[in-house]
Coordinates of C-alpha atoms and ligand atoms in Angstrom, one line a residue:
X29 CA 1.5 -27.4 -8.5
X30 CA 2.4 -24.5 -5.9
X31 CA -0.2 -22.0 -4.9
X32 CA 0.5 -18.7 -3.1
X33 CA -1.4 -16.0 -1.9
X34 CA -0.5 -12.3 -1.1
X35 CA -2.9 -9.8 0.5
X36 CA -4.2 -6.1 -0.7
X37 CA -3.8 -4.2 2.5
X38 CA -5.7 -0.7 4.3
X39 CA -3.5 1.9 5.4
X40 CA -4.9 3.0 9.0
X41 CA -2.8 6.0 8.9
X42 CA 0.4 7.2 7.9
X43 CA -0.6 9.0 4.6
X44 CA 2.3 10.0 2.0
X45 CA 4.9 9.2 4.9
X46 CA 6.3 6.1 3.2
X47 CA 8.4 8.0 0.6
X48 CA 8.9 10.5 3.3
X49 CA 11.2 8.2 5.7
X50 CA 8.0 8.7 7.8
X51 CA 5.7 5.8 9.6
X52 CA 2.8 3.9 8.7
X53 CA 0.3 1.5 10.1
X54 CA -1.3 -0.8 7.3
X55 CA -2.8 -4.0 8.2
X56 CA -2.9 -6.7 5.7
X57 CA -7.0 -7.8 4.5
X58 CA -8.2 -11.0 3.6
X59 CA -8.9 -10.6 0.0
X60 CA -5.8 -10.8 -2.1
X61 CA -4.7 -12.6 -5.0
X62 CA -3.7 -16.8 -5.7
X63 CA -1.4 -17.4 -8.1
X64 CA -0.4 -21.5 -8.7
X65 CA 2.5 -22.2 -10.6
X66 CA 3.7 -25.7 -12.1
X67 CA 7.3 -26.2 -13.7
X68 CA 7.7 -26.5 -17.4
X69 CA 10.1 -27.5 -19.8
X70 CA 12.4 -25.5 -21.5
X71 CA 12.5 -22.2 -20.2
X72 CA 9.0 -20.6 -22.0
X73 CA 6.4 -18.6 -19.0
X74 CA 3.2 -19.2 -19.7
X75 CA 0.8 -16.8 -17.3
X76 CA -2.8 -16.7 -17.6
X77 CA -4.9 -13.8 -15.9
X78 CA -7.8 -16.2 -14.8
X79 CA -10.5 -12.9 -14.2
X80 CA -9.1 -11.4 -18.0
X81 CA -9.2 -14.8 -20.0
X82 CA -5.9 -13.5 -21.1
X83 CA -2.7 -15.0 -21.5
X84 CA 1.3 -14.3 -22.1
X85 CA 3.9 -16.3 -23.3
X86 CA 7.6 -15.3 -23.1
X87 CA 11.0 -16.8 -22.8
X88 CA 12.2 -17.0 -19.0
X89 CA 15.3 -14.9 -20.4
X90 CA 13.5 -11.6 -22.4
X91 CA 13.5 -9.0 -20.8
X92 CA 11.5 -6.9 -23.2
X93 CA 8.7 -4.9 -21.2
X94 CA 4.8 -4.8 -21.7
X95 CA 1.8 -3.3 -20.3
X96 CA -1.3 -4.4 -18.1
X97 CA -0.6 -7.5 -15.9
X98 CA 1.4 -8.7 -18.1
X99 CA 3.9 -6.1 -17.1
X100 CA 3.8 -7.1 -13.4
X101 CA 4.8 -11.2 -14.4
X102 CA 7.8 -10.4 -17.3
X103 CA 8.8 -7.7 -14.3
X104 CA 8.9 -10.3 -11.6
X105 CA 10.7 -13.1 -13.8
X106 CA 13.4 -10.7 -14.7
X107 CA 13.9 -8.8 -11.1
X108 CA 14.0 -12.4 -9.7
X109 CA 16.8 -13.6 -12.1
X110 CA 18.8 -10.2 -11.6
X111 CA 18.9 -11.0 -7.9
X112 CA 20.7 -14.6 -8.7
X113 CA 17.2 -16.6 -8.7
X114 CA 17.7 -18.9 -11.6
X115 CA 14.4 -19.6 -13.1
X116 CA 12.9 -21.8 -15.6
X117 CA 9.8 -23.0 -17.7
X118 CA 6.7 -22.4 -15.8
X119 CA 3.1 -22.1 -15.8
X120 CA 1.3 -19.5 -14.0
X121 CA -2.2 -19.2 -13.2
X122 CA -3.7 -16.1 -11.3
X123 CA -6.8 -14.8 -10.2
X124 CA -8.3 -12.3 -7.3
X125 CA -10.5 -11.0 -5.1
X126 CA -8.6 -7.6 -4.0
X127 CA -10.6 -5.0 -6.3
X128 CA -8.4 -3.8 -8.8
X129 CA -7.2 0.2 -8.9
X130 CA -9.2 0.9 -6.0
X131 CA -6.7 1.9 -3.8
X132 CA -6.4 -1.4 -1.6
X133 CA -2.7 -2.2 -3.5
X134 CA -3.7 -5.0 -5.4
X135 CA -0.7 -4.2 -7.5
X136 CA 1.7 -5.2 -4.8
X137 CA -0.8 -8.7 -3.8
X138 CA 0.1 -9.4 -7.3
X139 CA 4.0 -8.9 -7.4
X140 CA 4.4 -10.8 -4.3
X141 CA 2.1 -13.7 -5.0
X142 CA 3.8 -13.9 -8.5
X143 CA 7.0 -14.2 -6.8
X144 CA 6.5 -16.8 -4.0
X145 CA 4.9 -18.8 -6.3
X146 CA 7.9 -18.7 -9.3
X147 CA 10.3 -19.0 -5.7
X148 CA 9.0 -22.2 -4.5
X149 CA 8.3 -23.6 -8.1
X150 CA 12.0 -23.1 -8.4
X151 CA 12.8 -24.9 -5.3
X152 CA 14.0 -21.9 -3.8
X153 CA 12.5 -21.6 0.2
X154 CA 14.7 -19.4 2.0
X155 CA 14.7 -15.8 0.9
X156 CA 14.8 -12.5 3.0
X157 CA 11.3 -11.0 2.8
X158 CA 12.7 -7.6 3.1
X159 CA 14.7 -7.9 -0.1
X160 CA 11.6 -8.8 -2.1
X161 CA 9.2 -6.3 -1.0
X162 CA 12.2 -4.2 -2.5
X163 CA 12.5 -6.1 -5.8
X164 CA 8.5 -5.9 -5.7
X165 CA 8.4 -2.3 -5.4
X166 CA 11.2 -2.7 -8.5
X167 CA 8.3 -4.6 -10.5
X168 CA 6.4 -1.6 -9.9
X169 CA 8.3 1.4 -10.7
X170 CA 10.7 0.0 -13.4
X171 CA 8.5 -2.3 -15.1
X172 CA 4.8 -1.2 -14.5
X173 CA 6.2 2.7 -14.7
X174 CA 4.5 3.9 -11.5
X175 CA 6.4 5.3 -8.7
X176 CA 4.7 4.5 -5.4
X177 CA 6.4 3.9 -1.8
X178 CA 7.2 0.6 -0.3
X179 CA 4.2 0.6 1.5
X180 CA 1.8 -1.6 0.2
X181 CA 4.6 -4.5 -0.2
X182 CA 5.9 -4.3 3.4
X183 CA 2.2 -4.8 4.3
X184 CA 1.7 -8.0 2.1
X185 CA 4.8 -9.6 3.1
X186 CA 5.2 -8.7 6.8
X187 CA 1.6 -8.0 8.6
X188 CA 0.2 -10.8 10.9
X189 CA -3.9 -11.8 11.9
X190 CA -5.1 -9.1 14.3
X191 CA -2.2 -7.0 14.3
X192 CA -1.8 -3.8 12.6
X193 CA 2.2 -3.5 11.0
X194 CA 3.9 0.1 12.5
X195 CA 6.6 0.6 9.9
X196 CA 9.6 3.3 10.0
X197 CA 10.4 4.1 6.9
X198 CA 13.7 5.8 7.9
X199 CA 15.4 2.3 9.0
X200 CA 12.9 0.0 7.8
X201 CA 12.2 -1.4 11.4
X202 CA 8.6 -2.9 11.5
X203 CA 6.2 -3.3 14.6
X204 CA 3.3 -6.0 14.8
X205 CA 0.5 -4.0 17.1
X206 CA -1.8 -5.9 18.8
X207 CA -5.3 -4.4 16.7
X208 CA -8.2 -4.0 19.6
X209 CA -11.4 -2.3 18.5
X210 CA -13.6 -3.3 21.2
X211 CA -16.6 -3.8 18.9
X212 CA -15.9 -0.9 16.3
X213 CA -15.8 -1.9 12.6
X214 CA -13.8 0.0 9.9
X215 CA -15.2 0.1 6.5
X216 CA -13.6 0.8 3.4
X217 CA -15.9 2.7 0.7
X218 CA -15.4 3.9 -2.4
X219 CA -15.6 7.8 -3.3
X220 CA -16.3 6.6 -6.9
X221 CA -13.6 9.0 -8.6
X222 CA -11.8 6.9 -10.8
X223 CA -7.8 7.6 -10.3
X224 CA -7.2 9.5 -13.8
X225 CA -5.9 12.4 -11.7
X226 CA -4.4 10.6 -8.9
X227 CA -0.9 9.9 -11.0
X228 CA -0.3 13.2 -11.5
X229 CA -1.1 15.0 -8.5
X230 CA 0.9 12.0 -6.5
X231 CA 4.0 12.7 -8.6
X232 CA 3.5 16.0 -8.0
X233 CA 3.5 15.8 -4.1
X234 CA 6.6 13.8 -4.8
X235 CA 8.2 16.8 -5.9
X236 CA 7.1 19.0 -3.9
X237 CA 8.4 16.9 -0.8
X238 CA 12.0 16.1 -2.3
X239 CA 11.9 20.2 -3.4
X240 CA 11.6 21.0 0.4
X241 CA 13.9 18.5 1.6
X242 CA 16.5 19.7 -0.9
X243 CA 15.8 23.8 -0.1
X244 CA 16.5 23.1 3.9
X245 CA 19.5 21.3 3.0
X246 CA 18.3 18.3 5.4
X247 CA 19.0 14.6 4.5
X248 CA 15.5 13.2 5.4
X249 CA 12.3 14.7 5.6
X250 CA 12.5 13.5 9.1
X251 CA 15.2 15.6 9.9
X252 CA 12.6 18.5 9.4
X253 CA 11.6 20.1 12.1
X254 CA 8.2 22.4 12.8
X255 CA 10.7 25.5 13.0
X256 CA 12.1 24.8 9.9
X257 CA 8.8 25.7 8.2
X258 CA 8.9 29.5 8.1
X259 CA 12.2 28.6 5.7
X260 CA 10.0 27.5 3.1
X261 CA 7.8 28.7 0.6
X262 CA 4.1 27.8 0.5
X263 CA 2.8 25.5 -0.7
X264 CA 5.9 23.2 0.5
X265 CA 5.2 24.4 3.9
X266 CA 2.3 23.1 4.2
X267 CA 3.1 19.1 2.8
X268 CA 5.7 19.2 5.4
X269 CA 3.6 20.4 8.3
X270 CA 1.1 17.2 7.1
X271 CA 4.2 15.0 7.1
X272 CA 5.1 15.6 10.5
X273 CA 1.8 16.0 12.0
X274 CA 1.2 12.6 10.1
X275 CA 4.0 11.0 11.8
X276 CA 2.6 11.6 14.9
X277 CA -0.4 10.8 14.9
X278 CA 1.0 7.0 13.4
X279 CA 2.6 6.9 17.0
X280 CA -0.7 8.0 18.6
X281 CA -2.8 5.4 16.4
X282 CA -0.7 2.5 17.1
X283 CA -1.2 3.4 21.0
X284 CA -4.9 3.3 20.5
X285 CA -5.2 0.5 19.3
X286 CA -3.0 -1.6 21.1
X287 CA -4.6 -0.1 23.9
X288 CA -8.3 -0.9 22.7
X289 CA -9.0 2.5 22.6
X290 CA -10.9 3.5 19.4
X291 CA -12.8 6.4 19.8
X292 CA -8.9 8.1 19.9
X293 CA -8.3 5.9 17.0
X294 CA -11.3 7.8 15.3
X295 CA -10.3 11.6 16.6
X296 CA -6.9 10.7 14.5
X297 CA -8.9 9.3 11.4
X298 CA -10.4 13.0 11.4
X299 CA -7.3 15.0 11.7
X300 CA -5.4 12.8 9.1
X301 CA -8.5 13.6 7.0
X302 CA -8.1 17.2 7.5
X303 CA -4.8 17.6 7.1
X304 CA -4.9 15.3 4.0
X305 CA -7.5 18.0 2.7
X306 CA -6.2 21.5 3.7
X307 CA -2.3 21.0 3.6
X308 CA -1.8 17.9 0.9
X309 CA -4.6 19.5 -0.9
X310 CA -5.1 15.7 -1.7
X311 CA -9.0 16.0 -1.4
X312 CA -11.8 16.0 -4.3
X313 CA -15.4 16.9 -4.2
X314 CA -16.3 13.1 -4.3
X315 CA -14.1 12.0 -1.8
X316 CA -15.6 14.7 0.5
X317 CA -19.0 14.1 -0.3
X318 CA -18.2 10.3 0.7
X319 CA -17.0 11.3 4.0
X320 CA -19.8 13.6 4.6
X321 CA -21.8 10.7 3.7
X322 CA -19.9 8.4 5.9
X323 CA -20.8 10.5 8.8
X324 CA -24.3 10.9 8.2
X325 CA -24.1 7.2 8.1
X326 CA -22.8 7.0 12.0
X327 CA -19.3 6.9 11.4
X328 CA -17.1 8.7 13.9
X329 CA -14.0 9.0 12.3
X330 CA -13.5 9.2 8.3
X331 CA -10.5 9.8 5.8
X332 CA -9.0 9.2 2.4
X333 CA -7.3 6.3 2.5
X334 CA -3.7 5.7 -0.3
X335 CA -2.4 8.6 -2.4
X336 CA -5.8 10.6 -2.4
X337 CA -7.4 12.6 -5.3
X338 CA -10.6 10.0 -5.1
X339 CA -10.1 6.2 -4.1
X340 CA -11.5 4.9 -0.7
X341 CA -12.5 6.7 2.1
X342 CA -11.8 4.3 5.5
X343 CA -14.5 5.1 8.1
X344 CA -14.9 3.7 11.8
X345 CA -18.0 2.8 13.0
X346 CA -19.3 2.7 16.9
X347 CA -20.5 -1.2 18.0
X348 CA -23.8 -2.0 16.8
X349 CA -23.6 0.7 13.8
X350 CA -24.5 -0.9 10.6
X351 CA -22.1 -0.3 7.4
X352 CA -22.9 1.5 5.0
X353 CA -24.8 -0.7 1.7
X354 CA -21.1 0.0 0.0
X355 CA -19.0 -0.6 3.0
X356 CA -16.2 -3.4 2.6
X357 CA -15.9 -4.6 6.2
X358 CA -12.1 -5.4 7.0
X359 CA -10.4 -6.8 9.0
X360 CA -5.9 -7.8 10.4
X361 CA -6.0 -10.7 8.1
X362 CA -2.4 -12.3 7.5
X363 CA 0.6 -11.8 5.1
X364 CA 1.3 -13.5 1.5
X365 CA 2.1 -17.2 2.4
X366 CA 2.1 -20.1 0.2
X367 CA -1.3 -22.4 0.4
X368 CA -1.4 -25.6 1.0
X369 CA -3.2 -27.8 -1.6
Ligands
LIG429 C1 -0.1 5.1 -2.7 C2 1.3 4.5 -2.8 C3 1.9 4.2 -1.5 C4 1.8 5.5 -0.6 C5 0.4 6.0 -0.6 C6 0.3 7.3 0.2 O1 -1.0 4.1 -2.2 O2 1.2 3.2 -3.5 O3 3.3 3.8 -1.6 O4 2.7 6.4 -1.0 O5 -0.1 6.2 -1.9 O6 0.4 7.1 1.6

């Protein structure tokens, strides 16, 4: 039996950057999700959702789709295969502690667990970790149906203990940051919206982002430059005015905290926040009632963490501040790896 694990992740900044060529600083967290796998005969997947009591059986060559988790498994069998990875029987068992839809890309824990583990059951050990956070993010938007960035599986597959993960989207080059907080602790908490709105107003930005790249006749949105923006109508103005700002202030985060400097670090959390709010118009009444909330409780710098309309709020905390009752402390844990048993 092989076991692997693959982190959720926090985004420090870098908000709706990733399918903007744009930069990012997630760290991975120490709560993911284990999947162990144990070759079969024959070529029938057996996968078992542990936390669900549910199961799925299907042949290692159907490539018919489903829904739920089961989505993410049949997804990762047939994206593996399609990249030359022959596969057989196999027995997988799963089961996590990343919170599920809540923001902390559990989705992505679970695509690239499934995948080491069905990797090293097949004997396979070398493969480019690049390439599969791509086929991952596959998994996601061709199988599962939702179109997100490549964020959240860079950040499983690539981000190191203590060390924040700067990633440029444009050419895919990735920075480990030595993390300093001298003390301070950042808390993730929920704004108890459930995402029901979240799809829609995310595709939506989507739009709105490729719209305003196509109408300046640019290539990238980082070709885009702060004069551009009287060219453009409103409201696509203002999602490219967050973009860059946003971009910006990834470079002056990753400088804070490599530089143990965190009350900067929270100054940025604020601004990202803002801008989030008044030019993505990514905000809800929950979500700012959290951070109010979050300030109230001694945080100094709070913002809406992942594609926005509700989810978590990530707030910074001075040393010796107590978190919040509903505060999950995290931490730089380490990338998806496979566990020894
Ligand atoms: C969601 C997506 C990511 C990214 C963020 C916004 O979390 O999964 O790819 O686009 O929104 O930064």
């Amino acid at each position: 039996v092989v076991r692997a694990f693959a982190p959720g992740r926090v985004n420090v900044i870098g908000e709706h950057t990733d399918y903007n060529d744009g930069l990012a600083l997630p760290f991975a967290i120490s709560l993911g999700v284990t999947v162990s796998a144990e070759a079969a005969r024959g070529r029938r997947v057996e996968a078992i959702a542990l936390d669900l009591a549910e199961r799925d059986v299907f042949d290692a060559g159907d490539r018919s789709g489903a829904t739920g988790w089961r989505a993410f498994v049949r997804g990762a069998v047939a994206e593996l295969a399609a990249s030359g990875h022959a596969l057989g029987g196999v027995r997988l068992e799963f089961s996590g502690t990343v919170p599920r839809g809540q923001g902390v890309a559990s989705s992505a824990a679970l695509e690239v667990a499934v995948c080491l583990a069905l990797l090293r059951v097949a004997g396979i050990d070398t493969y480019d970790r690049l390439a599969l956070a791509r086929l991952c993010s596959r998994v996601e938007n061709s199988w599962v149906g939702v179109s997100t960035g490549l964020l959240d599986q860079l950040a499983a597959l690539f981000c190191a203990e203590d060390r924040a993960l700067r990633i440029d989207f444009r050419d895919l080059d990735l920075r480990q940051v030595p993390f300093a907080l001298d003390g301070w602790a950042l808390g993730l908490v929920p704004s108890g919206e459930t995402r029901a709105l979240a799809r829609t107003g995310y595709e939506q930005r989507r739009l709105e982002c490729r719209r305003a790249v196509e109408l300046l006749g640019v290539q990238s949105m980082r070709d885009v430059t702060p004069d551009d923006l009287s060219r453009l109508p409103a409201p696509l103005n203002r999602r490219v005015l967050h973009v860059i700002g946003e971009n910006e202030r990834v470079d002056a985060a990753a400088a804070s905290v490599s530089a143990g400097e965190p009350e900067q670090l929270a100054v940025l959390l604020n601004e990202s926040h803002r801008s989030l709010r008044d030019l993505y118009d990514a905000s809800t009444p929950a979500v700012e009632s959290t951070v109010a909330r979050l300030f109230q409780s001694g945080a100094e710098g709070a913002r809406m963490m992942g594609g926005g309309f509700g989810g978590q709020v990530l707030a910074l905390f001075p040393p010796g501040q107590s978190l919040p009752a509903d505060a999950l402390r995290v931490t730089p844990a380490a990338a998806a790896h496979l566990v020894e048993s």
